Amino acid sequence: MAGSAQESTMDRILQEISAVGHRLEGMDSALVSLTAETKSIRMEIASFQTRVLGLEQWGSTVEAQAASFQDRDQELLFLHSKLTDLEDRSRTDNIRFLGFPENIEGEDRYEFLRDTLPKLTGITFDPSLEFQKAHRLGPRRPSTDTRPRPIIACLLRQAQARQLIQRARTQGACQLDGHMI
């Protein structure tokens, strides 16, 4: 009986070892499957890391560009205010002359104004009047019967411009060949 008890114990041990072996084979295949899934997950994580790094670099580039745009916006605002200021200042130096008939100035508007204004105002300018610019305002009018276009002039010396304006305020309108100036 001892032999058969030993045999039956051995058979049971062999059956348990066989069962453990079958379980280990099942675990081995599950482990292989798990290893494959882990590798797949690692590859996906590596792909996501690469994409995240790319997005971080893109974000840094966008932030740098945004900062650059803010600097440009500030510069544009500064330049716009400076341009407005310069335009306003250049307009304040202009003197508008009304009533000169069309084409009375001939070929040289500067010479006409340099000679005519001292005669009209009675002011002797030393040095003589010099202009930065002088032109008629607006497009030519087809008829001579209409009101003449004003002449806009900017004098080189502000003191002379102030003298002309002061005299025009005190003296009032002048006449030139029957035209009120």
Short mmCIF file of N, CA, C and O in Angstrom, two decimals, residues 90-178:
data_model
loop_
_atom_site.label_atom_id
_atom_site.label_comp_id
_atom_site.label_asym_id
_atom_site.label_seq_id
_atom_site.Cartn_x
_atom_site.Cartn_y
_atom_site.Cartn_z
N SER A 90 2.46 120.67 -40.40
CA SER A 90 2.70 121.21 -41.74
C SER A 90 1.50 122.02 -42.21
O SER A 90 1.65 122.99 -42.94
N ARG A 91 0.31 121.65 -41.78
CA ARG A 91 -0.87 122.41 -42.17
C ARG A 91 -0.94 123.75 -41.46
O ARG A 91 -1.46 124.71 -42.00
N THR A 92 -0.44 123.80 -40.23
CA THR A 92 -0.55 125.05 -39.48
C THR A 92 0.36 126.13 -40.06
O THR A 92 0.13 127.31 -39.84
N ASP A 93 1.38 125.75 -40.78
CA ASP A 93 2.29 126.73 -41.39
C ASP A 93 1.74 127.28 -42.71
O ASP A 93 2.28 128.23 -43.24
N ASN A 94 0.68 126.67 -43.22
CA ASN A 94 0.11 127.11 -44.49
C ASN A 94 -0.67 128.40 -44.32
O ASN A 94 -1.33 128.62 -43.31
N ILE A 95 -0.56 129.26 -45.35
CA ILE A 95 -1.37 130.48 -45.40
C ILE A 95 -2.23 130.37 -46.65
O ILE A 95 -1.74 130.00 -47.73
N ARG A 96 -3.50 130.66 -46.48
CA ARG A 96 -4.44 130.55 -47.59
C ARG A 96 -4.78 131.95 -48.09
O ARG A 96 -5.20 132.81 -47.32
N PHE A 97 -4.58 132.17 -49.37
CA PHE A 97 -4.87 133.45 -50.01
C PHE A 97 -6.10 133.28 -50.88
O PHE A 97 -6.12 132.45 -51.79
N LEU A 98 -7.12 134.09 -50.61
CA LEU A 98 -8.38 134.00 -51.35
C LEU A 98 -8.53 135.22 -52.26
O LEU A 98 -8.15 136.32 -51.88
N GLY A 99 -9.09 134.99 -53.43
CA GLY A 99 -9.45 136.09 -54.32
C GLY A 99 -8.50 136.35 -55.47
O GLY A 99 -8.83 137.14 -56.36
N PHE A 100 -7.30 135.76 -55.48
CA PHE A 100 -6.42 135.95 -56.64
C PHE A 100 -7.07 135.30 -57.85
O PHE A 100 -7.41 134.11 -57.80
N PRO A 101 -7.26 136.07 -58.94
CA PRO A 101 -7.89 135.48 -60.13
C PRO A 101 -7.04 134.32 -60.67
O PRO A 101 -5.82 134.28 -60.49
N GLU A 102 -7.71 133.39 -61.33
CA GLU A 102 -7.03 132.25 -61.92
C GLU A 102 -5.98 132.73 -62.93
O GLU A 102 -6.21 133.70 -63.66
N ASN A 103 -4.84 132.09 -62.93
CA ASN A 103 -3.74 132.33 -63.87
C ASN A 103 -3.10 133.70 -63.74
O ASN A 103 -2.31 134.09 -64.60
N ILE A 104 -3.42 134.47 -62.70
CA ILE A 104 -2.78 135.79 -62.53
C ILE A 104 -1.30 135.62 -62.20
O ILE A 104 -0.48 136.47 -62.51
N GLU A 105 -0.97 134.47 -61.58
CA GLU A 105 0.41 134.26 -61.15
C GLU A 105 1.33 133.90 -62.30
O GLU A 105 2.55 133.93 -62.15
N GLY A 106 0.78 133.54 -63.44
CA GLY A 106 1.61 133.21 -64.60
C GLY A 106 2.37 131.91 -64.41
O GLY A 106 1.90 130.98 -63.79
N GLU A 107 3.58 131.88 -64.95
CA GLU A 107 4.39 130.67 -64.92
C GLU A 107 5.01 130.38 -63.55
O GLU A 107 5.12 129.25 -63.14
N ASP A 108 5.40 131.44 -62.82
CA ASP A 108 6.12 131.25 -61.56
C ASP A 108 5.30 131.79 -60.40
O ASP A 108 5.28 133.00 -60.13
N ARG A 109 4.62 130.92 -59.73
CA ARG A 109 3.75 131.29 -58.61
C ARG A 109 4.58 131.87 -57.46
O ARG A 109 4.17 132.80 -56.78
N TYR A 110 5.78 131.33 -57.25
CA TYR A 110 6.63 131.80 -56.15
C TYR A 110 7.05 133.26 -56.38
O TYR A 110 7.00 134.09 -55.48
N GLU A 111 7.48 133.56 -57.59
CA GLU A 111 7.91 134.93 -57.91
C GLU A 111 6.73 135.89 -57.81
O GLU A 111 6.88 137.01 -57.29
N PHE A 112 5.57 135.46 -58.28
CA PHE A 112 4.37 136.31 -58.19
C PHE A 112 4.08 136.66 -56.74
O PHE A 112 3.88 137.83 -56.41
N LEU A 113 4.06 135.64 -55.87
CA LEU A 113 3.77 135.91 -54.46
C LEU A 113 4.88 136.75 -53.81
O LEU A 113 4.59 137.65 -53.01
N ARG A 114 6.13 136.49 -54.14
CA ARG A 114 7.26 137.23 -53.58
C ARG A 114 7.17 138.72 -53.94
O ARG A 114 7.50 139.58 -53.14
N ASP A 115 6.68 139.01 -55.15
CA ASP A 115 6.58 140.41 -55.59
C ASP A 115 5.27 141.06 -55.13
O ASP A 115 5.25 142.24 -54.77
N THR A 116 4.18 140.32 -55.13
CA THR A 116 2.85 140.90 -54.89
C THR A 116 2.55 141.11 -53.42
O THR A 116 1.96 142.14 -53.04
N LEU A 117 2.90 140.17 -52.56
CA LEU A 117 2.52 140.27 -51.15
C LEU A 117 3.12 141.51 -50.46
O LEU A 117 2.40 142.18 -49.71
N PRO A 118 4.38 141.86 -50.69
CA PRO A 118 4.87 143.11 -50.05
C PRO A 118 4.11 144.34 -50.53
O PRO A 118 3.86 145.26 -49.75
N LYS A 119 3.70 144.36 -51.81
CA LYS A 119 2.94 145.50 -52.32
C LYS A 119 1.57 145.58 -51.67
O LYS A 119 1.10 146.67 -51.32
N LEU A 120 0.90 144.42 -51.52
CA LEU A 120 -0.45 144.41 -50.94
C LEU A 120 -0.43 144.78 -49.45
O LEU A 120 -1.32 145.48 -48.98
N THR A 121 0.56 144.32 -48.73
CA THR A 121 0.58 144.51 -47.28
C THR A 121 1.36 145.75 -46.86
O THR A 121 1.17 146.24 -45.75
N GLY A 122 2.25 146.21 -47.71
CA GLY A 122 3.08 147.37 -47.36
C GLY A 122 4.22 146.99 -46.44
O GLY A 122 4.81 147.86 -45.79
N ILE A 123 4.56 145.71 -46.37
CA ILE A 123 5.66 145.25 -45.52
C ILE A 123 6.88 145.03 -46.40
O ILE A 123 6.79 144.43 -47.46
N THR A 124 8.03 145.52 -45.94
CA THR A 124 9.28 145.25 -46.63
C THR A 124 9.95 144.08 -45.92
O THR A 124 10.25 144.16 -44.73
N PHE A 125 10.13 143.01 -46.64
CA PHE A 125 10.72 141.81 -46.05
C PHE A 125 12.21 141.76 -46.37
O PHE A 125 12.61 141.89 -47.52
N ASP A 126 13.01 141.60 -45.33
CA ASP A 126 14.45 141.44 -45.52
C ASP A 126 14.90 140.25 -44.70
O ASP A 126 14.82 140.31 -43.46
N PRO A 127 15.30 139.20 -45.23
CA PRO A 127 15.43 138.86 -46.65
C PRO A 127 14.05 138.71 -47.28
O PRO A 127 13.05 138.62 -46.59
N SER A 128 14.03 138.62 -48.58
CA SER A 128 12.76 138.54 -49.30
C SER A 128 12.05 137.23 -48.96
O SER A 128 12.64 136.29 -48.44
N LEU A 129 10.76 137.21 -49.26
CA LEU A 129 9.94 136.03 -48.96
C LEU A 129 10.47 134.80 -49.69
O LEU A 129 10.80 134.89 -50.87
N GLU A 130 10.53 133.69 -48.97
CA GLU A 130 10.88 132.41 -49.57
C GLU A 130 9.81 131.41 -49.16
O GLU A 130 9.36 131.41 -48.02
N PHE A 131 9.44 130.54 -50.12
CA PHE A 131 8.36 129.60 -49.89
C PHE A 131 8.87 128.16 -49.95
O PHE A 131 9.71 127.83 -50.77
N GLN A 132 8.31 127.34 -49.05
CA GLN A 132 8.57 125.90 -49.14
C GLN A 132 7.72 125.31 -50.25
O GLN A 132 8.16 124.45 -51.00
N LYS A 133 6.47 125.81 -50.31
CA LYS A 133 5.56 125.35 -51.35
C LYS A 133 4.48 126.39 -51.55
O LYS A 133 4.19 127.18 -50.66
N ALA A 134 3.91 126.36 -52.73
CA ALA A 134 2.79 127.24 -53.05
C ALA A 134 2.04 126.59 -54.20
O ALA A 134 2.64 126.18 -55.19
N HIS A 135 0.72 126.49 -54.05
CA HIS A 135 -0.07 125.85 -55.10
C HIS A 135 -1.52 126.27 -54.98
O HIS A 135 -1.96 126.79 -53.95
N ARG A 136 -2.26 126.09 -56.05
CA ARG A 136 -3.69 126.33 -56.04
C ARG A 136 -4.37 125.11 -55.45
O ARG A 136 -3.92 123.97 -55.63
N LEU A 137 -5.46 125.34 -54.76
CA LEU A 137 -6.19 124.25 -54.12
C LEU A 137 -7.29 123.75 -55.05
O LEU A 137 -8.07 124.53 -55.57
N GLY A 138 -7.31 122.44 -55.27
CA GLY A 138 -8.38 121.82 -56.05
C GLY A 138 -8.08 121.78 -57.53
O GLY A 138 -7.10 122.34 -58.02
N PRO A 139 -8.99 121.14 -58.27
CA PRO A 139 -8.80 121.02 -59.73
C PRO A 139 -9.14 122.32 -60.43
O PRO A 139 -9.87 123.17 -59.92
N ARG A 140 -8.61 122.47 -61.63
CA ARG A 140 -8.92 123.67 -62.43
C ARG A 140 -10.40 123.75 -62.69
O ARG A 140 -11.06 122.76 -62.91
N ARG A 141 -10.89 124.97 -62.69
CA ARG A 141 -12.31 125.17 -62.95
C ARG A 141 -12.46 125.56 -64.42
O ARG A 141 -11.65 126.33 -64.95
N PRO A 142 -13.49 125.05 -65.07
CA PRO A 142 -13.63 125.28 -66.51
C PRO A 142 -13.94 126.73 -66.89
O PRO A 142 -13.54 127.20 -67.93
N SER A 143 -14.61 127.44 -66.04
CA SER A 143 -15.05 128.78 -66.40
C SER A 143 -14.31 129.82 -65.57
O SER A 143 -14.00 129.61 -64.40
N THR A 144 -14.07 130.97 -66.15
CA THR A 144 -13.44 132.06 -65.40
C THR A 144 -14.48 132.85 -64.61
O THR A 144 -14.13 133.71 -63.82
N ASP A 145 -15.77 132.55 -64.84
CA ASP A 145 -16.84 133.26 -64.13
C ASP A 145 -16.97 132.77 -62.69
O ASP A 145 -17.54 133.48 -61.86
N THR A 146 -16.46 131.60 -62.40
CA THR A 146 -16.61 131.04 -61.06
C THR A 146 -15.58 131.65 -60.10
O THR A 146 -14.62 132.29 -60.52
N ARG A 147 -15.82 131.41 -58.84
CA ARG A 147 -14.91 131.92 -57.81
C ARG A 147 -13.53 131.27 -57.99
O ARG A 147 -13.42 130.06 -58.18
N PRO A 148 -12.45 132.06 -57.94
CA PRO A 148 -11.11 131.50 -58.16
C PRO A 148 -10.69 130.57 -57.02
O PRO A 148 -11.11 130.74 -55.87
N ARG A 149 -9.86 129.62 -57.37
CA ARG A 149 -9.34 128.67 -56.37
C ARG A 149 -8.37 129.39 -55.44
O ARG A 149 -7.60 130.25 -55.87
N PRO A 150 -8.36 129.04 -54.16
CA PRO A 150 -7.41 129.67 -53.25
C PRO A 150 -5.98 129.22 -53.54
O PRO A 150 -5.75 128.14 -54.08
N ILE A 151 -5.03 130.07 -53.18
CA ILE A 151 -3.62 129.71 -53.25
C ILE A 151 -3.18 129.36 -51.83
O ILE A 151 -3.42 130.12 -50.89
N ILE A 152 -2.57 128.19 -51.69
CA ILE A 152 -2.04 127.74 -50.41
C ILE A 152 -0.53 127.88 -50.48
O ILE A 152 0.10 127.40 -51.42
N ALA A 153 0.06 128.57 -49.50
CA ALA A 153 1.51 128.77 -49.50
C ALA A 153 2.06 128.50 -48.10
O ALA A 153 1.41 128.79 -47.10
N CYS A 154 3.25 127.97 -48.08
CA CYS A 154 3.96 127.74 -46.83
C CYS A 154 5.28 128.49 -46.92
O CYS A 154 6.11 128.20 -47.78
N LEU A 155 5.44 129.48 -46.04
CA LEU A 155 6.65 130.29 -46.06
C LEU A 155 7.78 129.57 -45.34
O LEU A 155 7.56 128.79 -44.41
N LEU A 156 8.99 129.85 -45.76
CA LEU A 156 10.16 129.23 -45.17
C LEU A 156 10.42 129.80 -43.76
O LEU A 156 10.80 129.07 -42.87
N ARG A 157 10.16 131.07 -43.58
CA ARG A 157 10.42 131.70 -42.29
C ARG A 157 9.09 131.99 -41.58
O ARG A 157 8.24 132.72 -42.11
N GLN A 158 8.95 131.46 -40.40
CA GLN A 158 7.69 131.63 -39.66
C GLN A 158 7.46 133.07 -39.24
O GLN A 158 6.32 133.53 -39.18
N ALA A 159 8.51 133.79 -38.97
CA ALA A 159 8.35 135.19 -38.57
C ALA A 159 7.69 135.98 -39.69
O ALA A 159 6.81 136.82 -39.43
N GLN A 160 8.09 135.74 -40.93
CA GLN A 160 7.48 136.43 -42.07
C GLN A 160 6.01 136.03 -42.22
O GLN A 160 5.15 136.86 -42.51
N ALA A 161 5.73 134.74 -41.99
CA ALA A 161 4.35 134.27 -42.08
C ALA A 161 3.50 134.97 -41.01
O ALA A 161 2.37 135.41 -41.28
N ARG A 162 4.03 135.08 -39.79
CA ARG A 162 3.29 135.75 -38.72
C ARG A 162 3.05 137.23 -39.06
O ARG A 162 1.98 137.77 -38.78
N GLN A 163 4.05 137.90 -39.67
CA GLN A 163 3.89 139.30 -40.07
C GLN A 163 2.74 139.43 -41.08
O GLN A 163 1.91 140.33 -40.95
N LEU A 164 2.72 138.52 -42.07
CA LEU A 164 1.66 138.58 -43.08
C LEU A 164 0.29 138.37 -42.45
O LEU A 164 -0.66 139.10 -42.76
N ILE A 165 0.18 137.39 -41.58
CA ILE A 165 -1.11 137.10 -40.96
C ILE A 165 -1.55 138.26 -40.06
O ILE A 165 -2.72 138.67 -40.08
N GLN A 166 -0.62 138.82 -39.30
CA GLN A 166 -0.94 139.95 -38.42
C GLN A 166 -1.42 141.14 -39.23
O GLN A 166 -2.40 141.79 -38.88
N ARG A 167 -0.73 141.42 -40.33
CA ARG A 167 -1.12 142.56 -41.18
C ARG A 167 -2.48 142.30 -41.81
O ARG A 167 -3.31 143.21 -41.89
N ALA A 168 -2.75 141.07 -42.23
CA ALA A 168 -4.05 140.75 -42.83
C ALA A 168 -5.16 140.93 -41.81
O ALA A 168 -6.26 141.40 -42.15
N ARG A 169 -4.90 140.63 -40.54
CA ARG A 169 -5.92 140.79 -39.51
C ARG A 169 -6.19 142.28 -39.22
O ARG A 169 -7.32 142.68 -39.00
N THR A 170 -5.13 143.07 -39.19
CA THR A 170 -5.32 144.49 -38.87
C THR A 170 -5.78 145.29 -40.09
O THR A 170 -6.62 146.17 -39.96
N GLN A 171 -5.27 144.97 -41.26
CA GLN A 171 -5.55 145.73 -42.47
C GLN A 171 -6.86 145.30 -43.11
O GLN A 171 -7.56 146.11 -43.71
N GLY A 172 -7.19 144.00 -43.01
CA GLY A 172 -8.40 143.50 -43.67
C GLY A 172 -8.08 143.15 -45.12
O GLY A 172 -6.93 142.99 -45.52
N ALA A 173 -9.13 143.09 -45.93
CA ALA A 173 -8.97 142.69 -47.33
C ALA A 173 -8.29 143.80 -48.12
O ALA A 173 -8.43 144.99 -47.83
N CYS A 174 -7.51 143.36 -49.13
CA CYS A 174 -6.82 144.31 -50.02
C CYS A 174 -7.42 144.16 -51.41
O CYS A 174 -8.11 143.20 -51.72
N GLN A 175 -7.10 145.14 -52.26
CA GLN A 175 -7.57 145.05 -53.65
C GLN A 175 -6.39 144.94 -54.57
O GLN A 175 -5.39 145.63 -54.41
N LEU A 176 -6.54 144.03 -55.56
CA LEU A 176 -5.53 143.87 -56.60
C LEU A 176 -6.26 143.81 -57.92
O LEU A 176 -7.02 142.87 -58.17
N ASP A 177 -6.09 144.84 -58.75
CA ASP A 177 -6.75 144.94 -60.04
C ASP A 177 -8.25 144.73 -59.92
O ASP A 177 -8.88 144.03 -60.72
N GLY A 178 -8.85 145.32 -58.89
CA GLY A 178 -10.30 145.24 -58.73
C GLY A 178 -10.78 143.97 -58.06
O GLY A 178 -11.99 143.78 -57.92
#
